[in-house]
PDB file of N, CA and C in Angstrom:
ATOM      1  N   MET A   1     -78.587  25.016 214.165  1.00  0.00           N
ATOM      2  CA  MET A   1     -78.469  26.229 213.134  1.00  0.00           C
ATOM      3  C   MET A   1     -77.813  27.500 213.351  1.00  0.00           C
ATOM      4  N   SER A   2     -76.879  27.937 212.467  1.00  0.00           N
ATOM      5  CA  SER A   2     -75.946  29.200 213.030  1.00  0.00           C
ATOM      6  C   SER A   2     -76.761  30.520 212.437  1.00  0.00           C
ATOM      7  N   ALA A   3     -76.510  31.267 213.097  1.00  0.00           N
ATOM      8  CA  ALA A   3     -76.766  32.595 212.840  1.00  0.00           C
ATOM      9  C   ALA A   3     -76.577  33.327 211.351  1.00  0.00           C
ATOM     10  N   ARG A   4     -75.366  32.800 211.244  1.00  0.00           N
ATOM     11  CA  ARG A   4     -74.374  33.057 210.048  1.00  0.00           C
ATOM     12  C   ARG A   4     -75.323  32.693 208.747  1.00  0.00           C
ATOM     13  N   PRO A   5     -75.064  33.829 207.839  1.00  0.00           N
ATOM     14  CA  PRO A   5     -75.726  33.254 206.772  1.00  0.00           C
ATOM     15  C   PRO A   5     -75.075  32.163 205.957  1.00  0.00           C
ATOM     16  N   LEU A   6     -75.950  30.994 204.939  1.00  0.00           N
ATOM     17  CA  LEU A   6     -75.048  30.199 204.319  1.00  0.00           C
ATOM     18  C   LEU A   6     -73.976  30.381 203.769  1.00  0.00           C
ATOM     19  N   TYR A   7     -74.078  31.464 202.574  1.00  0.00           N
ATOM     20  CA  TYR A   7     -72.814  31.895 202.049  1.00  0.00           C
ATOM     21  C   TYR A   7     -72.033  31.983 202.816  1.00  0.00           C
ATOM     22  N   VAL A   8     -71.819  32.322 203.885  1.00  0.00           N
ATOM     23  CA  VAL A   8     -70.544  32.846 204.631  1.00  0.00           C
ATOM     24  C   VAL A   8     -69.953  31.629 205.204  1.00  0.00           C
ATOM     25  N   GLN A   9     -70.905  30.810 205.673  1.00  0.00           N
ATOM     26  CA  GLN A   9     -70.638  29.207 206.119  1.00  0.00           C
ATOM     27  C   GLN A   9     -69.886  28.610 205.226  1.00  0.00           C
ATOM     28  N   LEU A  10     -70.354  28.454 203.920  1.00  0.00           N
ATOM     29  CA  LEU A  10     -69.770  28.030 202.561  1.00  0.00           C
ATOM     30  C   LEU A  10     -68.570  28.672 202.415  1.00  0.00           C
ATOM     31  N   ALA A  11     -68.392  29.990 202.552  1.00  0.00           N
ATOM     32  CA  ALA A  11     -67.029  30.597 202.159  1.00  0.00           C
ATOM     33  C   ALA A  11     -66.040  30.282 203.206  1.00  0.00           C
ATOM     34  N   ASP A  12     -66.559  29.943 204.346  1.00  0.00           N
ATOM     35  CA  ASP A  12     -65.383  29.605 205.761  1.00  0.00           C
ATOM     36  C   ASP A  12     -65.140  28.263 205.154  1.00  0.00           C
ATOM     37  N   VAL A  13     -65.993  27.300 204.727  1.00  0.00           N
ATOM     38  CA  VAL A  13     -65.359  25.560 204.444  1.00  0.00           C
ATOM     39  C   VAL A  13     -64.612  25.981 203.323  1.00  0.00           C
ATOM     40  N   ILE A  14     -64.558  26.764 202.227  1.00  0.00           N
ATOM     41  CA  ILE A  14     -63.854  26.697 201.160  1.00  0.00           C
ATOM     42  C   ILE A  14     -62.380  27.540 201.734  1.00  0.00           C
ATOM     43  N   ALA A  15     -62.586  28.630 202.528  1.00  0.00           N
ATOM     44  CA  ALA A  15     -61.436  28.945 202.815  1.00  0.00           C
ATOM     45  C   ALA A  15     -60.445  28.098 203.930  1.00  0.00           C
ATOM     46  N   ALA A  16     -61.060  27.262 204.438  1.00  0.00           N
ATOM     47  CA  ALA A  16     -60.219  26.480 205.317  1.00  0.00           C
ATOM     48  C   ALA A  16     -59.721  25.136 204.310  1.00  0.00           C
ATOM     49  N   LYS A  17     -60.194  24.942 203.298  1.00  0.00           N
ATOM     50  CA  LYS A  17     -59.457  23.966 202.296  1.00  0.00           C
ATOM     51  C   LYS A  17     -58.482  24.859 201.677  1.00  0.00           C
ATOM     52  N   ILE A  18     -58.445  26.221 201.560  1.00  0.00           N
ATOM     53  CA  ILE A  18     -57.419  26.847 200.783  1.00  0.00           C
ATOM     54  C   ILE A  18     -56.196  26.722 201.960  1.00  0.00           C
ATOM     55  N   ALA A  19     -56.814  27.203 203.326  1.00  0.00           N
ATOM     56  CA  ALA A  19     -55.761  27.225 204.272  1.00  0.00           C
ATOM     57  C   ALA A  19     -54.489  25.947 204.374  1.00  0.00           C
ATOM     58  N   SER A  20     -55.377  24.873 204.326  1.00  0.00           N
ATOM     59  CA  SER A  20     -54.784  23.577 204.757  1.00  0.00           C
ATOM     60  C   SER A  20     -54.243  23.094 203.271  1.00  0.00           C
ATOM     61  N   GLY A  21     -54.379  23.846 202.406  1.00  0.00           N
ATOM     62  CA  GLY A  21     -53.550  23.337 201.287  1.00  0.00           C
ATOM     63  C   GLY A  21     -54.547  22.395 200.146  1.00  0.00           C
ATOM     64  N   GLN A  22     -55.757  22.181 200.775  1.00  0.00           N
ATOM     65  CA  GLN A  22     -56.385  21.139 199.720  1.00  0.00           C
ATOM     66  C   GLN A  22     -56.839  21.729 198.316  1.00  0.00           C
ATOM     67  N   LEU A  23     -56.905  23.129 198.532  1.00  0.00           N
ATOM     68  CA  LEU A  23     -56.900  23.923 197.219  1.00  0.00           C
ATOM     69  C   LEU A  23     -55.918  24.767 197.134  1.00  0.00           C
ATOM     70  N   ALA A  24     -54.844  24.403 195.989  1.00  0.00           N
ATOM     71  CA  ALA A  24     -53.449  25.043 196.059  1.00  0.00           C
ATOM     72  C   ALA A  24     -53.590  26.393 195.196  1.00  0.00           C
ATOM     73  N   PRO A  25     -52.702  27.336 195.669  1.00  0.00           N
ATOM     74  CA  PRO A  25     -52.517  28.564 194.768  1.00  0.00           C
ATOM     75  C   PRO A  25     -52.481  28.142 193.370  1.00  0.00           C
ATOM     76  N   ASP A  26     -53.065  29.043 192.543  1.00  0.00           N
ATOM     77  CA  ASP A  26     -53.191  29.007 190.802  1.00  0.00           C
ATOM     78  C   ASP A  26     -53.933  27.723 190.580  1.00  0.00           C
ATOM     79  N   ARG A  27     -54.825  27.373 191.301  1.00  0.00           N
ATOM     80  CA  ARG A  27     -55.511  26.005 190.977  1.00  0.00           C
ATOM     81  C   ARG A  27     -56.874  26.681 190.816  1.00  0.00           C
ATOM     82  N   PRO A  28     -57.680  26.194 190.211  1.00  0.00           N
ATOM     83  CA  PRO A  28     -59.147  26.549 190.148  1.00  0.00           C
ATOM     84  C   PRO A  28     -59.988  25.986 191.363  1.00  0.00           C
ATOM     85  N   ILE A  29     -61.142  26.890 191.879  1.00  0.00           N
ATOM     86  CA  ILE A  29     -61.851  26.163 192.585  1.00  0.00           C
ATOM     87  C   ILE A  29     -62.807  25.321 192.162  1.00  0.00           C
ATOM     88  N   PRO A  30     -63.865  24.652 192.642  1.00  0.00           N
ATOM     89  CA  PRO A  30     -65.144  24.148 191.684  1.00  0.00           C
ATOM     90  C   PRO A  30     -65.771  25.426 191.409  1.00  0.00           C
ATOM     91  N   SER A  31     -66.813  25.128 190.364  1.00  0.00           N
ATOM     92  CA  SER A  31     -67.567  25.878 189.767  1.00  0.00           C
ATOM     93  C   SER A  31     -68.592  26.273 190.802  1.00  0.00           C
ATOM     94  N   GLU A  32     -69.551  27.104 190.419  1.00  0.00           N
ATOM     95  CA  GLU A  32     -70.458  27.687 191.337  1.00  0.00           C
ATOM     96  C   GLU A  32     -71.579  26.355 191.447  1.00  0.00           C
ATOM     97  N   ASN A  33     -71.780  26.024 190.110  1.00  0.00           N
ATOM     98  CA  ASN A  33     -72.799  24.590 190.029  1.00  0.00           C
ATOM     99  C   ASN A  33     -72.195  23.476 190.582  1.00  0.00           C
ATOM    100  N   HIS A  34     -71.043  23.033 190.613  1.00  0.00           N
ATOM    101  CA  HIS A  34     -70.463  22.145 191.401  1.00  0.00           C
ATOM    102  C   HIS A  34     -70.362  22.183 193.179  1.00  0.00           C
ATOM    103  N   LEU A  35     -70.163  23.471 193.341  1.00  0.00           N
ATOM    104  CA  LEU A  35     -70.101  23.810 194.832  1.00  0.00           C
ATOM    105  C   LEU A  35     -71.671  23.731 195.294  1.00  0.00           C
ATOM    106  N   ALA A  36     -72.753  23.881 194.469  1.00  0.00           N
ATOM    107  CA  ALA A  36     -74.021  24.152 194.855  1.00  0.00           C
ATOM    108  C   ALA A  36     -74.268  22.637 194.939  1.00  0.00           C
ATOM    109  N   GLU A  37     -74.058  21.909 194.051  1.00  0.00           N
ATOM    110  CA  GLU A  37     -74.311  20.526 194.065  1.00  0.00           C
ATOM    111  C   GLU A  37     -73.847  19.472 195.333  1.00  0.00           C
ATOM    112  N   GLU A  38     -72.573  19.910 195.251  1.00  0.00           N
ATOM    113  CA  GLU A  38     -71.696  19.077 196.365  1.00  0.00           C
ATOM    114  C   GLU A  38     -72.212  19.349 197.755  1.00  0.00           C
ATOM    115  N   TYR A  39     -72.400  20.819 198.233  1.00  0.00           N
ATOM    116  CA  TYR A  39     -72.852  21.094 199.655  1.00  0.00           C
ATOM    117  C   TYR A  39     -74.224  21.441 199.564  1.00  0.00           C
ATOM    118  N   GLY A  40     -75.345  21.064 198.768  1.00  0.00           N
ATOM    119  CA  GLY A  40     -76.486  20.936 198.851  1.00  0.00           C
ATOM    120  C   GLY A  40     -77.375  22.407 198.689  1.00  0.00           C
ATOM    121  N   VAL A  41     -76.768  23.489 198.365  1.00  0.00           N
ATOM    122  CA  VAL A  41     -77.099  25.010 198.440  1.00  0.00           C
ATOM    123  C   VAL A  41     -77.535  25.252 197.053  1.00  0.00           C
ATOM    124  N   ALA A  42     -78.444  26.319 196.906  1.00  0.00           N
ATOM    125  CA  ALA A  42     -78.460  26.904 196.082  1.00  0.00           C
ATOM    126  C   ALA A  42     -77.522  27.659 194.806  1.00  0.00           C
ATOM    127  N   ARG A  43     -77.486  27.710 193.600  1.00  0.00           N
ATOM    128  CA  ARG A  43     -76.343  28.390 192.940  1.00  0.00           C
ATOM    129  C   ARG A  43     -75.950  29.578 193.267  1.00  0.00           C
ATOM    130  N   LEU A  44     -76.936  30.419 193.886  1.00  0.00           N
ATOM    131  CA  LEU A  44     -77.117  31.757 194.024  1.00  0.00           C
ATOM    132  C   LEU A  44     -76.092  31.744 195.502  1.00  0.00           C
ATOM    133  N   THR A  45     -76.217  30.765 196.450  1.00  0.00           N
ATOM    134  CA  THR A  45     -75.666  30.798 197.694  1.00  0.00           C
ATOM    135  C   THR A  45     -74.319  30.542 197.451  1.00  0.00           C
ATOM    136  N   ALA A  46     -73.857  29.381 196.390  1.00  0.00           N
ATOM    137  CA  ALA A  46     -72.556  29.434 195.916  1.00  0.00           C
ATOM    138  C   ALA A  46     -71.891  30.523 195.131  1.00  0.00           C
ATOM    139  N   ARG A  47     -72.684  31.367 194.615  1.00  0.00           N
ATOM    140  CA  ARG A  47     -72.188  32.615 194.016  1.00  0.00           C
ATOM    141  C   ARG A  47     -71.716  33.601 194.813  1.00  0.00           C
ATOM    142  N   ARG A  48     -72.707  33.900 195.686  1.00  0.00           N
ATOM    143  CA  ARG A  48     -72.535  34.874 197.059  1.00  0.00           C
ATOM    144  C   ARG A  48     -71.066  34.079 197.799  1.00  0.00           C
ATOM    145  N   ALA A  49     -70.958  33.047 197.926  1.00  0.00           N
ATOM    146  CA  ALA A  49     -69.690  32.373 198.782  1.00  0.00           C
ATOM    147  C   ALA A  49     -68.436  32.783 198.091  1.00  0.00           C
ATOM    148  N   ALA A  50     -68.473  32.759 196.411  1.00  0.00           N
ATOM    149  CA  ALA A  50     -67.439  32.988 195.889  1.00  0.00           C
ATOM    150  C   ALA A  50     -67.160  34.420 195.940  1.00  0.00           C
ATOM    151  N   ARG A  51     -68.073  35.478 196.005  1.00  0.00           N
ATOM    152  CA  ARG A  51     -67.902  36.796 196.211  1.00  0.00           C
ATOM    153  C   ARG A  51     -67.448  37.097 197.653  1.00  0.00           C
ATOM    154  N   GLU A  52     -67.657  36.318 198.604  1.00  0.00           N
ATOM    155  CA  GLU A  52     -67.189  36.435 199.806  1.00  0.00           C
ATOM    156  C   GLU A  52     -65.453  36.409 199.721  1.00  0.00           C
ATOM    157  N   LEU A  53     -65.480  35.268 199.183  1.00  0.00           N
ATOM    158  CA  LEU A  53     -63.899  34.797 199.161  1.00  0.00           C
ATOM    159  C   LEU A  53     -63.050  35.736 198.190  1.00  0.00           C
ATOM    160  N   ARG A  54     -63.412  36.434 196.931  1.00  0.00           N
ATOM    161  CA  ARG A  54     -63.060  37.466 196.381  1.00  0.00           C
ATOM    162  C   ARG A  54     -62.629  38.620 197.548  1.00  0.00           C
ATOM    163  N   GLU A  55     -63.772  39.012 198.000  1.00  0.00           N
ATOM    164  CA  GLU A  55     -63.602  40.030 199.074  1.00  0.00           C
ATOM    165  C   GLU A  55     -62.580  39.855 200.303  1.00  0.00           C
ATOM    166  N   ARG A  56     -62.085  38.560 200.838  1.00  0.00           N
ATOM    167  CA  ARG A  56     -61.533  38.016 201.363  1.00  0.00           C
ATOM    168  C   ARG A  56     -60.042  38.122 200.878  1.00  0.00           C
ATOM    169  N   GLY A  57     -59.871  38.485 199.531  1.00  0.00           N
ATOM    170  CA  GLY A  57     -58.573  38.307 198.802  1.00  0.00           C
ATOM    171  C   GLY A  57     -58.139  36.723 198.615  1.00  0.00           C
ATOM    172  N   LEU A  58     -58.921  35.960 198.822  1.00  0.00           N
ATOM    173  CA  LEU A  58     -58.604  34.416 198.586  1.00  0.00           C
ATOM    174  C   LEU A  58     -58.693  33.555 197.094  1.00  0.00           C
ATOM    175  N   ILE A  59     -59.342  34.512 196.610  1.00  0.00           N
ATOM    176  CA  ILE A  59     -59.650  33.833 195.297  1.00  0.00           C
ATOM    177  C   ILE A  59     -59.657  34.969 194.277  1.00  0.00           C
ATOM    178  N   VAL A  60     -59.567  34.722 193.042  1.00  0.00           N
ATOM    179  CA  VAL A  60     -59.671  35.664 191.815  1.00  0.00           C
ATOM    180  C   VAL A  60     -60.500  35.324 190.607  1.00  0.00           C
ATOM    181  N   THR A  61     -61.194  35.830 190.224  1.00  0.00           N
ATOM    182  CA  THR A  61     -62.100  35.073 189.142  1.00  0.00           C
ATOM    183  C   THR A  61     -61.900  35.648 187.936  1.00  0.00           C
ATOM    184  N   VAL A  62     -61.802  34.998 187.014  1.00  0.00           N
ATOM    185  CA  VAL A  62     -61.191  35.416 185.382  1.00  0.00           C
ATOM    186  C   VAL A  62     -62.453  34.908 184.498  1.00  0.00           C
ATOM    187  N   ARG A  63     -63.112  36.114 184.229  1.00  0.00           N
ATOM    188  CA  ARG A  63     -64.207  36.000 183.179  1.00  0.00           C
ATOM    189  C   ARG A  63     -64.039  34.631 182.043  1.00  0.00           C
ATOM    190  N   GLY A  64     -65.010  33.784 181.994  1.00  0.00           N
ATOM    191  CA  GLY A  64     -64.870  32.705 180.963  1.00  0.00           C
ATOM    192  C   GLY A  64     -63.836  31.750 181.372  1.00  0.00           C
ATOM    193  N   LYS A  65     -62.978  31.679 182.508  1.00  0.00           N
ATOM    194  CA  LYS A  65     -61.977  30.779 183.005  1.00  0.00           C
ATOM    195  C   LYS A  65     -62.275  30.376 184.126  1.00  0.00           C
ATOM    196  N   GLY A  66     -62.835  30.957 185.116  1.00  0.00           N
ATOM    197  CA  GLY A  66     -63.283  30.053 186.462  1.00  0.00           C
ATOM    198  C   GLY A  66     -62.744  31.150 187.562  1.00  0.00           C
ATOM    199  N   SER A  67     -62.623  30.515 188.694  1.00  0.00           N
ATOM    200  CA  SER A  67     -61.851  31.070 189.872  1.00  0.00           C
ATOM    201  C   SER A  67     -60.735  30.438 190.212  1.00  0.00           C
ATOM    202  N   PHE A  68     -59.800  31.307 190.724  1.00  0.00           N
ATOM    203  CA  PHE A  68     -58.785  30.715 191.257  1.00  0.00           C
ATOM    204  C   PHE A  68     -58.089  30.869 192.339  1.00  0.00           C
ATOM    205  N   VAL A  69     -57.203  30.068 193.263  1.00  0.00           N
ATOM    206  CA  VAL A  69     -56.940  30.422 194.875  1.00  0.00           C
ATOM    207  C   VAL A  69     -55.691  31.364 194.369  1.00  0.00           C
ATOM    208  N   VAL A  70     -55.773  32.542 195.335  1.00  0.00           N
ATOM    209  CA  VAL A  70     -54.862  33.238 195.186  1.00  0.00           C
ATOM    210  C   VAL A  70     -53.290  32.750 195.802  1.00  0.00           C
ATOM    211  N   GLN A  71     -52.263  33.136 195.512  1.00  0.00           N
ATOM    212  CA  GLN A  71     -51.156  32.629 196.222  1.00  0.00           C
ATOM    213  C   GLN A  71     -51.133  33.752 197.846  1.00  0.00           C
ATOM    214  N   GLN A  72     -50.746  33.063 198.715  1.00  0.00           N
ATOM    215  CA  GLN A  72     -51.258  33.691 200.149  1.00  0.00           C
ATOM    216  C   GLN A  72     -49.883  34.013 200.518  1.00  0.00           C
ATOM    217  N   PRO A  73     -49.720  35.074 201.098  1.00  0.00           N
ATOM    218  CA  PRO A  73     -48.402  35.399 201.648  1.00  0.00           C
ATOM    219  C   PRO A  73     -48.081  34.509 202.886  1.00  0.00           C
ATOM    220  N   PRO A  74     -46.797  34.117 202.936  1.00  0.00           N
ATOM    221  CA  PRO A  74     -46.303  33.222 203.791  1.00  0.00           C
ATOM    222  C   PRO A  74     -46.848  33.569 205.627  1.00  0.00           C
ATOM    223  N   THR A  75     -47.304  32.854 206.532  1.00  0.00           N
ATOM    224  CA  THR A  75     -47.597  33.658 207.620  1.00  0.00           C
ATOM    225  C   THR A  75     -46.418  33.420 208.639  1.00  0.00           C
ATOM    226  N   THR A  76     -46.205  34.021 209.682  1.00  0.00           N
ATOM    227  CA  THR A  76     -45.118  34.349 210.451  1.00  0.00           C
ATOM    228  C   THR A  76     -45.575  33.913 211.600  1.00  0.00           C
ATOM    229  N   ASP A  77     -45.306  32.674 212.291  1.00  0.00           N
ATOM    230  CA  ASP A  77     -45.488  32.656 213.741  1.00  0.00           C
ATOM    231  C   ASP A  77     -44.347  33.148 214.691  1.00  0.00           C
ATOM    232  N   ALA A  78     -45.281  34.238 215.364  1.00  0.00           N
ATOM    233  CA  ALA A  78     -44.439  34.830 216.348  1.00  0.00           C
ATOM    234  C   ALA A  78     -44.629  34.528 218.074  1.00  0.00           C
TER     235      ALA A  78
END
């Protein structure tokens, strides 16, 4: 069991999907209810994970529409 809160772990999983391109820019992420069901967590945990992703600048939430992946600036390998 990790010492990191469950919502942070879930946010990390979703962030990895965004980074890998599984969740594409300008596309919606699954709803809080769907995330809760898919990962076997409480809806509140899924909501906190979404808030964590917003704070990281990875998603934006549009009221009544859902949460969408933000276009990420290209990374430069130096």
